[in-house]
């Protein structure tokens, strides 16, 4: 493995660093949505409520600048929003889905989102995640459930920087952060930013 150790002098001279920026964005609402994607009325109601189409393709996400819908199973999604509070997001979905077979549950208190950005992201994730995240295989708006070391996670790629977001159970967030710090020490990944 190449030596990725960089000194302060290297940084001042502008040496290329294997960048990894990571943080926990604040103010996100996370809602679990269950329903029947083969029902056009369900899909249309979700899109009317969110302004974002339902992610119906396996292991995909749909989004606008403030809301992302993550496919988590044949009738299961995570809706993540920076626009609405959890109560408002649930009320909006329930209002539009009234009379349809569905379940809307605020899970914001049980999960956190970890955002990882930079050229070292795939290398860091590969230390503890068995998925093939090579850009030929895993692309923007794809998602997948997996593990990071011993923690169950759901992750997706948001852009080609690359930026990944990782959905982590809140009770495992400290563990995931600790493992990322260990990986950064071992591989030379740097530039941690707490968001």
Coordinates of C-alpha atoms in Angstrom, one line a residue:
X1 CA 0.0 0.0 0.0
X2 CA 1.4 3.4 -0.9
X3 CA 2.5 5.8 1.9
X4 CA -0.1 8.5 2.4
X5 CA 1.5 10.2 5.3
X6 CA 1.7 13.9 4.9
X7 CA 3.5 16.5 7.0
X8 CA 2.5 20.1 7.7
X9 CA 5.3 21.1 5.3
X10 CA 3.7 19.0 2.6
X11 CA 0.3 20.8 3.2
X12 CA 1.9 24.2 3.0
X13 CA 3.6 23.3 -0.3
X14 CA 0.3 22.2 -1.7
X15 CA 1.1 18.5 -1.9
X16 CA -1.9 16.4 -3.1
X17 CA -3.7 15.0 -0.1
X18 CA -6.1 12.0 -0.2
X19 CA -9.1 14.0 0.9
X20 CA -11.9 12.7 3.1
X21 CA -14.4 15.1 4.6
X22 CA -17.0 13.7 6.9
X23 CA -19.8 15.0 9.1
X24 CA -23.2 14.5 10.5
X25 CA -25.6 17.1 8.9
X26 CA -28.0 18.6 11.4
X27 CA -31.7 19.2 11.0
X28 CA -32.6 16.2 8.8
X29 CA -36.0 14.5 9.1
X30 CA -36.0 10.8 8.5
X31 CA -39.3 9.1 7.8
X32 CA -39.9 5.4 7.0
X33 CA -42.6 5.0 4.3
X34 CA -44.3 1.7 3.5
X35 CA -46.8 1.2 0.6
X36 CA -47.6 -0.5 -2.7
X37 CA -45.5 0.8 -5.6
X38 CA -47.7 -1.1 -8.1
X39 CA -50.6 1.2 -7.1
X40 CA -50.5 4.3 -9.3
X41 CA -52.5 6.3 -6.8
X42 CA -49.9 5.6 -4.1
X43 CA -47.0 6.7 -6.3
X44 CA -48.8 9.8 -7.4
X45 CA -49.8 10.8 -3.9
X46 CA -46.2 10.5 -2.7
X47 CA -45.0 12.7 -5.5
X48 CA -47.7 15.3 -4.8
X49 CA -46.7 15.3 -1.1
X50 CA -42.9 15.5 -1.6
X51 CA -42.5 17.0 -5.0
X52 CA -40.2 14.1 -5.7
X53 CA -41.2 10.9 -7.5
X54 CA -41.1 7.6 -5.6
X55 CA -37.9 5.6 -6.1
X56 CA -39.4 2.4 -7.6
X57 CA -36.3 1.0 -9.2
X58 CA -34.4 -1.5 -7.0
X59 CA -31.5 0.1 -5.1
X60 CA -32.2 3.6 -6.3
X61 CA -32.9 7.1 -4.9
X62 CA -34.8 10.1 -6.2
X63 CA -34.4 13.6 -5.0
X64 CA -34.5 17.4 -5.3
X65 CA -32.3 19.8 -3.4
X66 CA -34.0 19.2 0.0
X67 CA -35.6 15.8 -0.1
X68 CA -34.4 12.4 -1.0
X69 CA -36.4 9.1 -1.3
X70 CA -34.3 6.0 -0.8
X71 CA -35.5 2.6 -1.9
X72 CA -35.1 0.2 1.0
X73 CA -37.2 -2.8 -0.2
X74 CA -40.1 -3.7 -2.5
X75 CA -42.5 -1.7 -0.4
X76 CA -40.2 0.2 1.8
X77 CA -38.5 3.7 1.6
X78 CA -36.6 6.2 3.7
X79 CA -37.7 9.8 3.1
X80 CA -35.0 12.2 4.2
X81 CA -35.7 16.0 4.2
X82 CA -34.0 19.2 5.3
X83 CA -37.1 21.2 4.3
X84 CA -39.7 19.8 6.8
X85 CA -39.7 18.9 10.5
X86 CA -40.4 15.2 11.1
X87 CA -44.0 16.0 12.3
X88 CA -44.7 18.2 9.2
X89 CA -43.2 15.6 6.9
X90 CA -45.3 12.8 8.4
X91 CA -48.5 15.0 8.3
X92 CA -47.9 15.9 4.7
X93 CA -47.5 12.3 3.6
X94 CA -50.5 11.1 5.7
X95 CA -52.6 13.9 4.3
X96 CA -51.9 13.0 0.7
X97 CA -52.0 9.2 1.3
X98 CA -55.3 9.2 3.2
X99 CA -57.4 6.2 2.3
X100 CA -54.5 4.3 0.7
X101 CA -52.7 1.2 2.1
X102 CA -49.6 2.7 3.7
X103 CA -47.6 3.3 6.8
X104 CA -45.7 6.5 7.7
X105 CA -43.3 6.5 10.7
X106 CA -41.0 9.1 12.0
X107 CA -37.7 7.4 12.6
X108 CA -35.5 10.5 13.0
X109 CA -34.7 9.8 16.6
X110 CA -33.4 6.3 15.6
X111 CA -31.1 7.2 12.7
X112 CA -28.4 9.6 11.7
X113 CA -26.9 10.4 8.3
X114 CA -23.2 10.5 7.8
X115 CA -22.0 12.5 4.8
X116 CA -18.6 11.5 3.3
X117 CA -17.0 13.5 0.5
X118 CA -13.7 13.5 -1.4
X119 CA -11.3 11.3 -3.4
X120 CA -10.7 9.0 -0.5
X121 CA -14.3 8.1 0.2
X122 CA -14.4 4.7 -1.6
X123 CA -11.0 3.7 -0.1
X124 CA -12.3 4.5 3.4
X125 CA -15.6 2.7 2.9
X126 CA -13.9 -0.3 1.4
X127 CA -12.0 -0.9 4.7
X128 CA -15.3 -2.0 6.3
X129 CA -17.9 -2.4 3.6
X130 CA -18.0 -5.5 1.3
X131 CA -19.9 -3.7 -1.5
X132 CA -18.1 -3.0 -4.8
X133 CA -18.3 0.8 -4.8
X134 CA -16.1 1.3 -7.9
X135 CA -17.6 4.0 -10.2
X136 CA -18.2 1.5 -12.9
X137 CA -20.4 -0.5 -10.6
X138 CA -21.9 2.0 -8.1
X139 CA -23.1 5.3 -9.5
X140 CA -24.9 8.5 -8.5
X141 CA -28.4 7.8 -7.2
X142 CA -27.7 4.1 -6.5
X143 CA -28.3 2.8 -3.0
X144 CA -27.7 -0.4 -1.2
X145 CA -28.0 -1.9 2.3
X146 CA -24.8 -3.4 3.7
X147 CA -22.5 -3.2 6.7
X148 CA -19.6 -1.0 7.8
X149 CA -17.5 -3.3 10.0
X150 CA -20.2 -4.5 12.5
X151 CA -22.8 -1.8 11.9
X152 CA -25.7 -2.3 9.5
X153 CA -25.9 0.7 7.1
X154 CA -27.8 1.9 4.1
X155 CA -25.7 4.0 1.7
X156 CA -26.1 6.0 -1.6
X157 CA -23.9 8.2 -3.8
X158 CA -25.2 11.7 -4.3
X159 CA -22.6 13.1 -6.8
X160 CA -19.4 12.4 -8.7
X161 CA -17.1 14.3 -6.2
X162 CA -17.8 11.6 -5.0
X163 CA -20.1 12.2 -2.1
X164 CA -21.8 9.3 -0.2
X165 CA -24.4 9.4 2.5
X166 CA -24.6 6.6 5.0
X167 CA -27.8 5.9 7.1
X168 CA -26.7 4.6 10.5
X169 CA -28.7 3.6 13.5
X170 CA -28.1 6.3 16.1
X171 CA -26.9 3.7 18.6
X172 CA -24.1 2.7 16.2
X173 CA -23.1 6.2 15.1
X174 CA -20.3 6.6 17.6
X175 CA -19.0 3.2 16.6
X176 CA -19.1 4.1 12.9
X177 CA -17.3 7.4 13.6
X178 CA -14.6 5.6 15.6
X179 CA -14.0 3.1 12.8
X180 CA -13.8 5.8 10.2
X181 CA -11.2 7.6 12.4
X182 CA -9.2 4.3 12.6
X183 CA -9.4 3.9 8.9
X184 CA -8.2 7.5 8.4
X185 CA -5.1 6.8 10.6
X186 CA -4.3 3.6 8.7
X187 CA -4.7 5.0 5.2
X188 CA -3.8 8.6 5.5
X189 CA -7.2 9.9 4.8
X190 CA -7.7 13.3 6.3
X191 CA -9.7 16.6 6.4
X192 CA -12.3 15.6 8.9
X193 CA -15.1 18.2 9.2
X194 CA -17.8 17.8 11.8
X195 CA -21.0 19.2 10.3

